[in-house]
Coordinates of C-alpha atoms in Angstrom, one line a residue:
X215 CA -5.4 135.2 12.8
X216 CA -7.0 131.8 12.3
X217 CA -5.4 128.8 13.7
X218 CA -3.9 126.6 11.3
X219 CA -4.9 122.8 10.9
X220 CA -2.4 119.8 11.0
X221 CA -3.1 116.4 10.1
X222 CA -0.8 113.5 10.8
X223 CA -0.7 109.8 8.8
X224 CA 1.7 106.9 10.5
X225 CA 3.2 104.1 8.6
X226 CA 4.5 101.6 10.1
X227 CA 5.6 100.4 13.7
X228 CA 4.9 101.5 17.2
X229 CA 8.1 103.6 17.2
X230 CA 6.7 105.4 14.5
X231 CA 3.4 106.5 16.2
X232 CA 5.0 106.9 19.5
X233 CA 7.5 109.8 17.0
X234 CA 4.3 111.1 15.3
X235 CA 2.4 111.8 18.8
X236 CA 5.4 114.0 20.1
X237 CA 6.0 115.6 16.6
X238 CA 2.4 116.3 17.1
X239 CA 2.8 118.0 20.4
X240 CA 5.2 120.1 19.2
X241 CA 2.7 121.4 16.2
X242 CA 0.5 122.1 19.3
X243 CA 3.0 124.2 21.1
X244 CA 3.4 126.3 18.2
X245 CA -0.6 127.1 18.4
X246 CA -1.6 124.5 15.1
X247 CA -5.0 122.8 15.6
X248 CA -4.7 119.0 15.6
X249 CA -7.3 117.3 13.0
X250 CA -8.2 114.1 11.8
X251 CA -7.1 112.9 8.7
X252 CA -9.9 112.9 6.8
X253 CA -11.2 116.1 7.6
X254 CA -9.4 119.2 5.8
X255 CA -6.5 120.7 7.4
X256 CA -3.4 123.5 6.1
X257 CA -0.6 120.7 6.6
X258 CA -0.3 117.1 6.2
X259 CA 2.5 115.0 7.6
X260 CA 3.2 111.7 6.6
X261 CA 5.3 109.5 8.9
X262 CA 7.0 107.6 6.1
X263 CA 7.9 103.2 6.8
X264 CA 10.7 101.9 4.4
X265 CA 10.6 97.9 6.0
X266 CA 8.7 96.7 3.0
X267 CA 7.6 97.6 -0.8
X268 CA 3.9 97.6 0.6
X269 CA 4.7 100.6 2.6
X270 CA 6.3 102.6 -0.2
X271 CA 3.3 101.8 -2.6
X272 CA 0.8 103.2 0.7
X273 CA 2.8 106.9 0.9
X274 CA 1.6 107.5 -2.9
X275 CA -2.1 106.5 -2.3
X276 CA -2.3 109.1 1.3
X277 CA -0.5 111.8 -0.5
X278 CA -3.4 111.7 -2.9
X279 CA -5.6 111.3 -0.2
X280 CA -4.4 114.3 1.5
X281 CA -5.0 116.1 -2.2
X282 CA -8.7 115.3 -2.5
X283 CA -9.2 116.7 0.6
X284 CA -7.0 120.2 0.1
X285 CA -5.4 120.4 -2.9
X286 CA -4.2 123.3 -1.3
X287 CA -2.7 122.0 1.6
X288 CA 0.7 121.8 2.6
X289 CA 2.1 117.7 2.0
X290 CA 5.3 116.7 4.3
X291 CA 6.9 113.7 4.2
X292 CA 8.8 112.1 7.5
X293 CA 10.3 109.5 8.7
X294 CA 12.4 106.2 7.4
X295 CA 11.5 106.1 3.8
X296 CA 12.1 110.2 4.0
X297 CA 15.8 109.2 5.3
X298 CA 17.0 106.1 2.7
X299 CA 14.7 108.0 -0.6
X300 CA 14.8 111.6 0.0
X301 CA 14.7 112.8 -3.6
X302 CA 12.1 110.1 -4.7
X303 CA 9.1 111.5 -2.0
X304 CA 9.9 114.7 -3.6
X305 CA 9.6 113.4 -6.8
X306 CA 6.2 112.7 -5.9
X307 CA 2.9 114.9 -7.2
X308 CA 1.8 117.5 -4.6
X309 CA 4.9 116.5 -1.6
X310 CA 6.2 119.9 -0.6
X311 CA 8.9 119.0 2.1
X312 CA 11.0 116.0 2.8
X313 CA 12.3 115.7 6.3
X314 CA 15.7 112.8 7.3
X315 CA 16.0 111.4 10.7
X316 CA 17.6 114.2 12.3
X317 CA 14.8 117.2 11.0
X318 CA 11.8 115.3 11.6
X319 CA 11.7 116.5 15.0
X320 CA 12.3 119.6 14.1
X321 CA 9.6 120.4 10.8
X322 CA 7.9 123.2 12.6
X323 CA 11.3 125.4 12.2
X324 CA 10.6 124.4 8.4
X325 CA 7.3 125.9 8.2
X326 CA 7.6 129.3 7.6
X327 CA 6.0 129.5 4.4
X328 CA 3.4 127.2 3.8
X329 CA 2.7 128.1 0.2
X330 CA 2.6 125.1 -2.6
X331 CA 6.3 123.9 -3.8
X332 CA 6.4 123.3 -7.4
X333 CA 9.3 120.2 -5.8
X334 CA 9.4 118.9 -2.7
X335 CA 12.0 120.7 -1.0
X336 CA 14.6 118.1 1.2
X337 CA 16.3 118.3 4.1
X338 CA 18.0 115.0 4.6
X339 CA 21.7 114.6 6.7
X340 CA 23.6 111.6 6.3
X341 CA 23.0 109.1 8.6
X342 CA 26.3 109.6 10.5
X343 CA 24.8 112.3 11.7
X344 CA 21.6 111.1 13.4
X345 CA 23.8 109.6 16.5
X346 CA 21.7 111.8 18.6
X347 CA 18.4 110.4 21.0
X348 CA 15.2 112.5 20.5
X349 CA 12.4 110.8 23.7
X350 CA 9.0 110.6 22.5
X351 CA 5.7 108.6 23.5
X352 CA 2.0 108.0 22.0
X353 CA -0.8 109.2 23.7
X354 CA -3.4 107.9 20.7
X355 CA -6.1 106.8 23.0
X356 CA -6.9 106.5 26.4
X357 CA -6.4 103.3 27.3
X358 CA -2.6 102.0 26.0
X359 CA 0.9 104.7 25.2
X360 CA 4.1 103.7 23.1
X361 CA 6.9 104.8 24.9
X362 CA 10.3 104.9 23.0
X363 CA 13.6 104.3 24.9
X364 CA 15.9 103.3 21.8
X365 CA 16.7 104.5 18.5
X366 CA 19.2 103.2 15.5
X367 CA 20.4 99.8 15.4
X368 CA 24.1 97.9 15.1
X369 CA 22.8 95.1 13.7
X370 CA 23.7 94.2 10.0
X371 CA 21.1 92.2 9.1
X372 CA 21.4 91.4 5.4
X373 CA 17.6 92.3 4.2
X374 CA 17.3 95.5 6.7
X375 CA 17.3 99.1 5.8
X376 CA 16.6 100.2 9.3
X377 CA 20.4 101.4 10.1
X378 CA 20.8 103.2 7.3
X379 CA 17.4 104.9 7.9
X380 CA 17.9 105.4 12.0
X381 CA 21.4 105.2 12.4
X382 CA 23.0 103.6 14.7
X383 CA 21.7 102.8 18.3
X384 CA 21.5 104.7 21.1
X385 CA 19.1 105.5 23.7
X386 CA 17.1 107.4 26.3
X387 CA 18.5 108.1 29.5
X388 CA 17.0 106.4 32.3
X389 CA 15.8 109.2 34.1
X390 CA 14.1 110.7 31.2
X391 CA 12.2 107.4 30.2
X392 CA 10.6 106.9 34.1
X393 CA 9.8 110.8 33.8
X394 CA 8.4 110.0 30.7
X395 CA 6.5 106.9 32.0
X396 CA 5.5 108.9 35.4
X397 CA 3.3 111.4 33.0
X398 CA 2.1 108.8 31.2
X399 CA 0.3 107.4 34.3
X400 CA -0.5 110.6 35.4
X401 CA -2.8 110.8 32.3
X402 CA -4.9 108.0 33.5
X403 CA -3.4 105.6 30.8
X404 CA -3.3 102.0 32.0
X405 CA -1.1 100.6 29.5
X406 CA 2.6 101.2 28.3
X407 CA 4.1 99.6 25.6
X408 CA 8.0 99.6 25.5
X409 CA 9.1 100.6 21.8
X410 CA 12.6 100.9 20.0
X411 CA 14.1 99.6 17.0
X412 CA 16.1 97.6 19.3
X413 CA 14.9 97.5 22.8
X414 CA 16.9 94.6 24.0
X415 CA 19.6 97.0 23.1
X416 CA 19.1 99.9 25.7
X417 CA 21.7 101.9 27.8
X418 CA 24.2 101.6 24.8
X419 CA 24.5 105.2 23.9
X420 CA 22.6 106.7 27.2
X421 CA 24.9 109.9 27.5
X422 CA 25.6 110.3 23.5
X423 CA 28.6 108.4 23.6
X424 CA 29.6 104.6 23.9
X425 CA 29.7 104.4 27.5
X426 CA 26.7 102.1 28.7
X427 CA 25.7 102.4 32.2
X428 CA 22.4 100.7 32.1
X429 CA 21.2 97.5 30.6
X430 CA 17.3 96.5 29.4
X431 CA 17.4 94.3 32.3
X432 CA 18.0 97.6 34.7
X433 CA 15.6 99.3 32.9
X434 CA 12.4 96.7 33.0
X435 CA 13.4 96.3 36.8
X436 CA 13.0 100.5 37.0
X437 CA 9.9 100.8 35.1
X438 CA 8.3 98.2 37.1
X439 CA 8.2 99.8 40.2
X440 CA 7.5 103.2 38.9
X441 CA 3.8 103.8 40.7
X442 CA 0.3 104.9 38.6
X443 CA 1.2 102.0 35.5
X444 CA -0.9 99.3 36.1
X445 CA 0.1 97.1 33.0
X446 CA 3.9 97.2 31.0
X447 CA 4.5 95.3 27.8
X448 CA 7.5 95.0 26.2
X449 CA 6.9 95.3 22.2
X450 CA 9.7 93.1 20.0
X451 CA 13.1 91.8 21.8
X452 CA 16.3 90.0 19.6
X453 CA 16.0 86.4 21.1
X454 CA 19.7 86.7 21.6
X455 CA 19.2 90.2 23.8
X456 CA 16.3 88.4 25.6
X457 CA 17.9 86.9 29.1
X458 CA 17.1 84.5 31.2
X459 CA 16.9 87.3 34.5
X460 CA 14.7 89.5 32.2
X461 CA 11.8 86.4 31.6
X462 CA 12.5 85.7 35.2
X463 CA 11.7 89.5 36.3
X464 CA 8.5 89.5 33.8
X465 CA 7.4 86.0 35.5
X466 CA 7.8 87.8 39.0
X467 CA 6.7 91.5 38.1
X468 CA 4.1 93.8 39.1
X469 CA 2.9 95.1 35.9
X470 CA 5.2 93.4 33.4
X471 CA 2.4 91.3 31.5
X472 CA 3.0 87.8 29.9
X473 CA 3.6 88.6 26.6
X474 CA 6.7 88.1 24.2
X475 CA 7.5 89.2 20.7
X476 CA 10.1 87.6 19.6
X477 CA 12.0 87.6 15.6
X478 CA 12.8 85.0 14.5
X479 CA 12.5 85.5 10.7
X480 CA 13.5 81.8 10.0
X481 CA 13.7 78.6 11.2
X482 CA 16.3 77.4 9.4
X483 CA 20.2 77.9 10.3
X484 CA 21.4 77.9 6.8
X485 CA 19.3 81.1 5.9
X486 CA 19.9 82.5 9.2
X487 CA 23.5 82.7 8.9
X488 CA 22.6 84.4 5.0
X489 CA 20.3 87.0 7.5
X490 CA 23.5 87.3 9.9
X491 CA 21.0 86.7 12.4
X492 CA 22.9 86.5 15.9
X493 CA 21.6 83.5 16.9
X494 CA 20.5 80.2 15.9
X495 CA 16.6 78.1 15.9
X496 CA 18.4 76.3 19.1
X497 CA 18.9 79.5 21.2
X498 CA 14.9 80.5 19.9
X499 CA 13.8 77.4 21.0
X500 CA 15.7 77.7 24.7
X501 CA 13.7 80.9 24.8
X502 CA 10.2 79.3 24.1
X503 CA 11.5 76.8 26.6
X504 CA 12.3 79.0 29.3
X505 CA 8.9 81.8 29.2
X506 CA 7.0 78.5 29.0
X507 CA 8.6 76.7 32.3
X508 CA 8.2 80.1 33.9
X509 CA 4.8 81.5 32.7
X510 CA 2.8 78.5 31.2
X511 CA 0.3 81.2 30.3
X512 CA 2.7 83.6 28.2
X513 CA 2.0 84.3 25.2
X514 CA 4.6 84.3 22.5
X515 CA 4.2 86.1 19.0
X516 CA 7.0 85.7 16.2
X517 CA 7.9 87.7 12.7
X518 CA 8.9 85.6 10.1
X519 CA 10.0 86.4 6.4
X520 CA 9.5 84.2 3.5
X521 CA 11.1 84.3 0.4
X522 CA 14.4 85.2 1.5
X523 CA 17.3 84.5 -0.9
X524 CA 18.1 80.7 -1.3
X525 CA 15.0 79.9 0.4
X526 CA 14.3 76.4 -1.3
X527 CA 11.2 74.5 -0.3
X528 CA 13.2 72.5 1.6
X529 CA 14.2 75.3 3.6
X530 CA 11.0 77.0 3.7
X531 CA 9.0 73.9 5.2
X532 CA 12.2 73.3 7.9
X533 CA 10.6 76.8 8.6
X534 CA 6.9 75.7 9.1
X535 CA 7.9 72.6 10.8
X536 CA 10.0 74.3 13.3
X537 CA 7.0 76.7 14.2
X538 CA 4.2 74.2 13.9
X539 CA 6.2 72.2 16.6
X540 CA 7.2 75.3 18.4
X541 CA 4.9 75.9 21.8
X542 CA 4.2 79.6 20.1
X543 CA 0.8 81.7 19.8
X544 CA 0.9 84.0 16.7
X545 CA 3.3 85.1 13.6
X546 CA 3.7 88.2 12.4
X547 CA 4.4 86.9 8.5
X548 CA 6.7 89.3 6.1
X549 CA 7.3 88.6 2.5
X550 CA 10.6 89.9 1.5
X551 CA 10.9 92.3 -0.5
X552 CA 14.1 93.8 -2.1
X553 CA 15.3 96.6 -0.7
X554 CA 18.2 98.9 -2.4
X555 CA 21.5 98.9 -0.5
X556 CA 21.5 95.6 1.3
X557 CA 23.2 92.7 0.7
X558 CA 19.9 90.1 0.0
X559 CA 19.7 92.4 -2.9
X560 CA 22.7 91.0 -4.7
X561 CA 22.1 87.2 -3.4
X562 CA 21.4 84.3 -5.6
X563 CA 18.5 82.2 -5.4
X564 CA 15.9 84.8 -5.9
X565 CA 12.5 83.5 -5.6
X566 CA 9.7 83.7 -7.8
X567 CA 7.1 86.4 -6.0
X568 CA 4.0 83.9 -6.7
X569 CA 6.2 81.3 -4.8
X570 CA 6.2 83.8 -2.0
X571 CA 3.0 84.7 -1.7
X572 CA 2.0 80.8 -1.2
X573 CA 4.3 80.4 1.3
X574 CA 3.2 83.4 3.1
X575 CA -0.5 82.5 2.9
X576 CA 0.8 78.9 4.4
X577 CA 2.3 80.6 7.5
X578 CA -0.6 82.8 7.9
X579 CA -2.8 80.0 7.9
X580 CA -0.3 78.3 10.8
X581 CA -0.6 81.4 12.4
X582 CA -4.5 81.5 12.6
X583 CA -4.2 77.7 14.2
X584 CA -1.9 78.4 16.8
X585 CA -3.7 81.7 18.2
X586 CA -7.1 79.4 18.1
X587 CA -4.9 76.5 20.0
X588 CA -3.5 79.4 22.3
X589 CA -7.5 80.5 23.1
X590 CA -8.6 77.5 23.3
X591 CA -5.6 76.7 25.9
X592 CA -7.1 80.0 27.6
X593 CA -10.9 79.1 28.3
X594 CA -11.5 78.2 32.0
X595 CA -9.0 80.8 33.3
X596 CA -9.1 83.6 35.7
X597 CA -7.9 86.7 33.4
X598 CA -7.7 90.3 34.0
X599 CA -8.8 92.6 30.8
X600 CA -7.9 96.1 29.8
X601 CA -11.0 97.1 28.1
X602 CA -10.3 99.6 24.6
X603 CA -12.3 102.6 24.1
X604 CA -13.8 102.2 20.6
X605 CA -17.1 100.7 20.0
X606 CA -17.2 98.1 17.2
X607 CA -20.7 97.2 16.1
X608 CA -21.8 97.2 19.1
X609 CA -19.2 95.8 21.1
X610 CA -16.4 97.0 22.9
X611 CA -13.3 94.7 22.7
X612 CA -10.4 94.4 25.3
X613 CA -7.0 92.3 25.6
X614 CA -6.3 90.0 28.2
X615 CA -2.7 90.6 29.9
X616 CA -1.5 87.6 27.9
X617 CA -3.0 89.5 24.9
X618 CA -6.2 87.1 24.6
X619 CA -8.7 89.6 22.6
X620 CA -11.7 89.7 24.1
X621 CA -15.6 90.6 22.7
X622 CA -18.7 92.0 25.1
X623 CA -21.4 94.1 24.2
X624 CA -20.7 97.7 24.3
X625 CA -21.0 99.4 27.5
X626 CA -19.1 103.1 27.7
X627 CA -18.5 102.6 31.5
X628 CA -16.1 99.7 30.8
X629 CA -13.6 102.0 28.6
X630 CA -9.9 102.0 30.3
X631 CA -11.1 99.5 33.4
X632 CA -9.4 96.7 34.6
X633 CA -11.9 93.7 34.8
X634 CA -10.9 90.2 36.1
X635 CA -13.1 87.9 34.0
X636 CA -13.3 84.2 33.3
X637 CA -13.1 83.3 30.0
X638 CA -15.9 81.3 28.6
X639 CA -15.8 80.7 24.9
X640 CA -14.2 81.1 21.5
X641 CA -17.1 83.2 19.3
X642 CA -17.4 82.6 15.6
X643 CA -15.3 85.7 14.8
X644 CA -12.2 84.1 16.5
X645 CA -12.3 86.5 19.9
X646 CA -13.5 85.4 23.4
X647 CA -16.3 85.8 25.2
X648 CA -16.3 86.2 29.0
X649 CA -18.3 86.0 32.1
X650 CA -17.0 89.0 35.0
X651 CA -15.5 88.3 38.1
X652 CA -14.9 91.6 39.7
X653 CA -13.8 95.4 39.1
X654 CA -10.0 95.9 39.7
X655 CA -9.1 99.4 39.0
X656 CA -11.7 102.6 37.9

C-alpha cells in the first residue's frame, strides 16, 4: 500500500511549533510520510493562531494554498483559532476536519477516512475540559528545539483569548521536561528554547491537580545542570513571575544565555490597570534595572500593543517615552485587534485603525533604533555564536548568546558550531560582522 503524505503549516508562537513537531511525530508513528508544504501531500494540517485578526485572515489564504496544490487532499484545522471558532474554520471552502485543544493531539484517531467532506466535520470540547498537560518539543532544524513545559493560563487579561483557547494552566512534570530535554541533546541540538503560554507559571498543575511542588525557579535551576545542552533560553516571562533569584541564576548559569523577553504591552498605568495587567511600569522598570546591574550585556526584548481601548495620544506617547528611556534592545509591536469574548471588546474609547497603524509604525521605528544602539553597544566584545543551518545568499547567519544576529559568508562546516568570535561591525543590512577567535564545541 503506498504511504500516505502529511504536510503541516504553524501559525503563530513557539508553543505552537514545538505542538506541530510532536503532532508530527505521531503521524510518523502511524507510517505517514512527512512533506514539505509546498510539495503535494494526502493531508494537510493547519496549526491554527487566534492572538490577532492577521492570523485569522492567514488560515484562509494556506487553506487555498493547500488546494492548488491537491484539491484532493485532505485540509485539517488545529489549534487555538480551531478551539474559540470551531464552526467558522469549517465554514471554510475545502476544511474537512476541525480539531479543539483537547483532540489536536489526538487527529490521527480521526483519520480513518480521508475522503473529501462536503463540511468540515468538528470535534471541539469545552474548554473546562482541556485541564489536562500533553509534553511536546520542536525539532525543526538542527541547530535550536522549543520545548514546552506549560499550557493554559489564569490570567484574565482583558484583550486575550488565550484562556479560553488553552484553558487554564498547568504543566509538565519535572521529570518528564529534563527527559524531554536529555533527548533533545542527545540529538546533537545545541539550543533549547523554554516555551509555554505562561512559563513563569510552571509547577502549578504538575500532577493534574492544584497542588504545586515545583516553581520556574526549580525548574531553570534543573535544566541547567542537565549535561549535552550547551545553550538554554527562556522564550517570554510575566515581569511580575520574573524574580530576582531566577535573573540571578541566569547571570550565574552554565547554559542559561542573556537574554529576556519580557510583556509589557504598555507603559502607561492607567491602561494597564484597563489590561488587568499584574503589575505596574515601576515593577518593569525594577526588572530592566536588575538584568542590567547583573548582566550589563543582556539583552531585553518587549511586546507592546497599541491601540488599546482609551489609548489617547497622551497615553500612547507616556508609552514611547517610557521605552525610549528604558535601557531595552528590541519590541515586539502588536496592534490590537478586537477579539470576540473579551472585555476590550465592549470598552469605550475605540480607536480609529489608521490611528493605530501610525502608532505602530512609530514603535517599530523605536524598535529598529534601540537594536542598532544595543549592536552598536556590542562591537568590541568577545561573543560566542551558534551558527544556523540555512544558507542565505550566500551567507550563513548565527545569533550571539545575547541574541546579536550575526552575517559571514557561507561555509557548510560552520552549521550547529559554537564559535567565540569578536564582533567587528554593524553591515548595511543591520546584522554583524565578526572576526573568529576560536572553535568551542563540534
Amino acid at each position: 500500500m503506498e504511504t500516505k503524505k502529511v504536510a503541516f503549516y504553524t501559525l503563530g508562537c513557539k508553543l505552537n511549533f514545538s505542538e506541530t513537531s510532536t503532532i508530527a511525530r505521531s503521524f510518523k508513528e502511524e507510517g505517514f510520510q512527512r512533506v514539505d508544504f509546498k510539495e503535494k501531500a494526502d493531508i494537510y494540517v493547519i496549526n491554527t493562531c487566534s492572538v490577532t485578526e492577521n492570523a485569522d485572515k492567514r488560515f484562509k489564504s494556506v487553506v487555498k494554498q493547500a488546494q492548488k496544490i491537491n484539491p484532493n487532499a485532505f485540509v485539517a484545522a488545529i489549534g487555538c483559532y480551531a478551539q474559540l471558532k470551531p464552526e467558522e474554520l469549517a465554514d471554510v471552502n475545502g476544511v474537512d476536519l476541525v480539531l479543539g485543544a483537547t483532540e489536536k493531539f489526538k487527529i490521527t484517531d480521526y483519520l480513518n477516512d480521508l475522503t473529501k467532506n462536503d463540511f468540515g466535520e468538528v470535534h471541539s470540547c469545552e474548554i473546562e475540559e482541556a485541564d489536562f498537560y500533553v509534553g511536546s518539543y520542536s525539532i525543526g532544524d538542527r541547530t535550536r528545539a522549543f520545548l514546552k513545559v506549560q499550557d493554559g493560563c489564569d490570567y484574565k487579561c482583558t484583550y486575550c483569548t488565550i484562556p479560553l483557547a488553552r484553558g487554564i494552566s498547568r504543566s509538565d512534570t519535572m521529570k518528564n521536561v529534563l527527559k524531554n530535554a536529555k533527548e533533545i541533546s542527545e540529538q546533537g541540538i545545541k539550543e533549547i528554547v523554554l516555551t509555554g503560554v505562561n512559563i513563569g507559571d510552571y509547577g502549578k498543575g504538575e500532577f493534574g491537580n492544584k497542588t504545586h511542588e515545583h516553581t520556574f525557579l526549580d525548574l531553570v535551576t534543573k535544566l541547567d545542570k542537565v549535561e549535552g545542552i550547551e545553550r538554554l533560553r527562556i522564550s517570554s516571562i510575566e515581569p511580575n513571575l520574573l524574580k530576582n533569584e531566577t535573573i540571578e541564576l541566569v547571570s550565574e548559569s552554565r547554559a542559561f544565555v542573556p537574554h529576556f523577553h519580557i510583556p509589557l504591552q504598555s507603559g502607561s498605568n492607567e491602561l494597564l490597570k484597563k489590561m488587568k495587567r499584574r503589575y505596574m511600569r515601576e515593577l518593569y522598570v525594577d526588572r530592566v534595572y536588575k538584568i542590567k546591574e547583573v548582566m550589563p550585556h543582556a539583552c531585553i526584548g518587549v511586546d507592546v500593543i497599541v491601540g488599546f481601548p482609551g489609548e489617547t495620544d497622551e497615553l500612547f506617547l507616556e508609552t514611547y517615552n517610557f521605552l525610549n528611556e528604558l535601557e531595552i534592545s528590541y519590541l515586539h509591536v502588536f496592534t490590537y485587534s478586537e477579539r470576540d469574548n473579551t472585555e476590550a471588546a465592549e470598552m469605550n474609547g475605540v480607536v480609529p485603525k489608521n490611528i493605530r497603524a501610525k502608532r505602530s509604525k512609530m514603535l517599530r521605528g523605536l524598535s529598529v533604533k534601540k537594536r542598532r544602539a544595543f549592536y552598536e553597544n556590542q562591537l568590541n566584545t568577545e561573543r560566542v555564536v551558534l551558527f544556523e543551518g540555512e544558507n542565505k545568499e550566500g551567507y550563513i547567519l548565527g545569533f550571539t548568546e545575547n541574541y546579536v544576529k550575526v552575517k559571514a559568508p557561507w561555509n557548510p562546516e560552520l552549521v550547529n558550531t559554537l564559535r567565540k568570535v569578536k564582533l567587528s561591525e554593524i553591515d548595511e543590512d543591520g546584522l554583524v560582522r565578526f572576526t573568529f577567535k576560536e572553535l568551542l564545541v563540534n
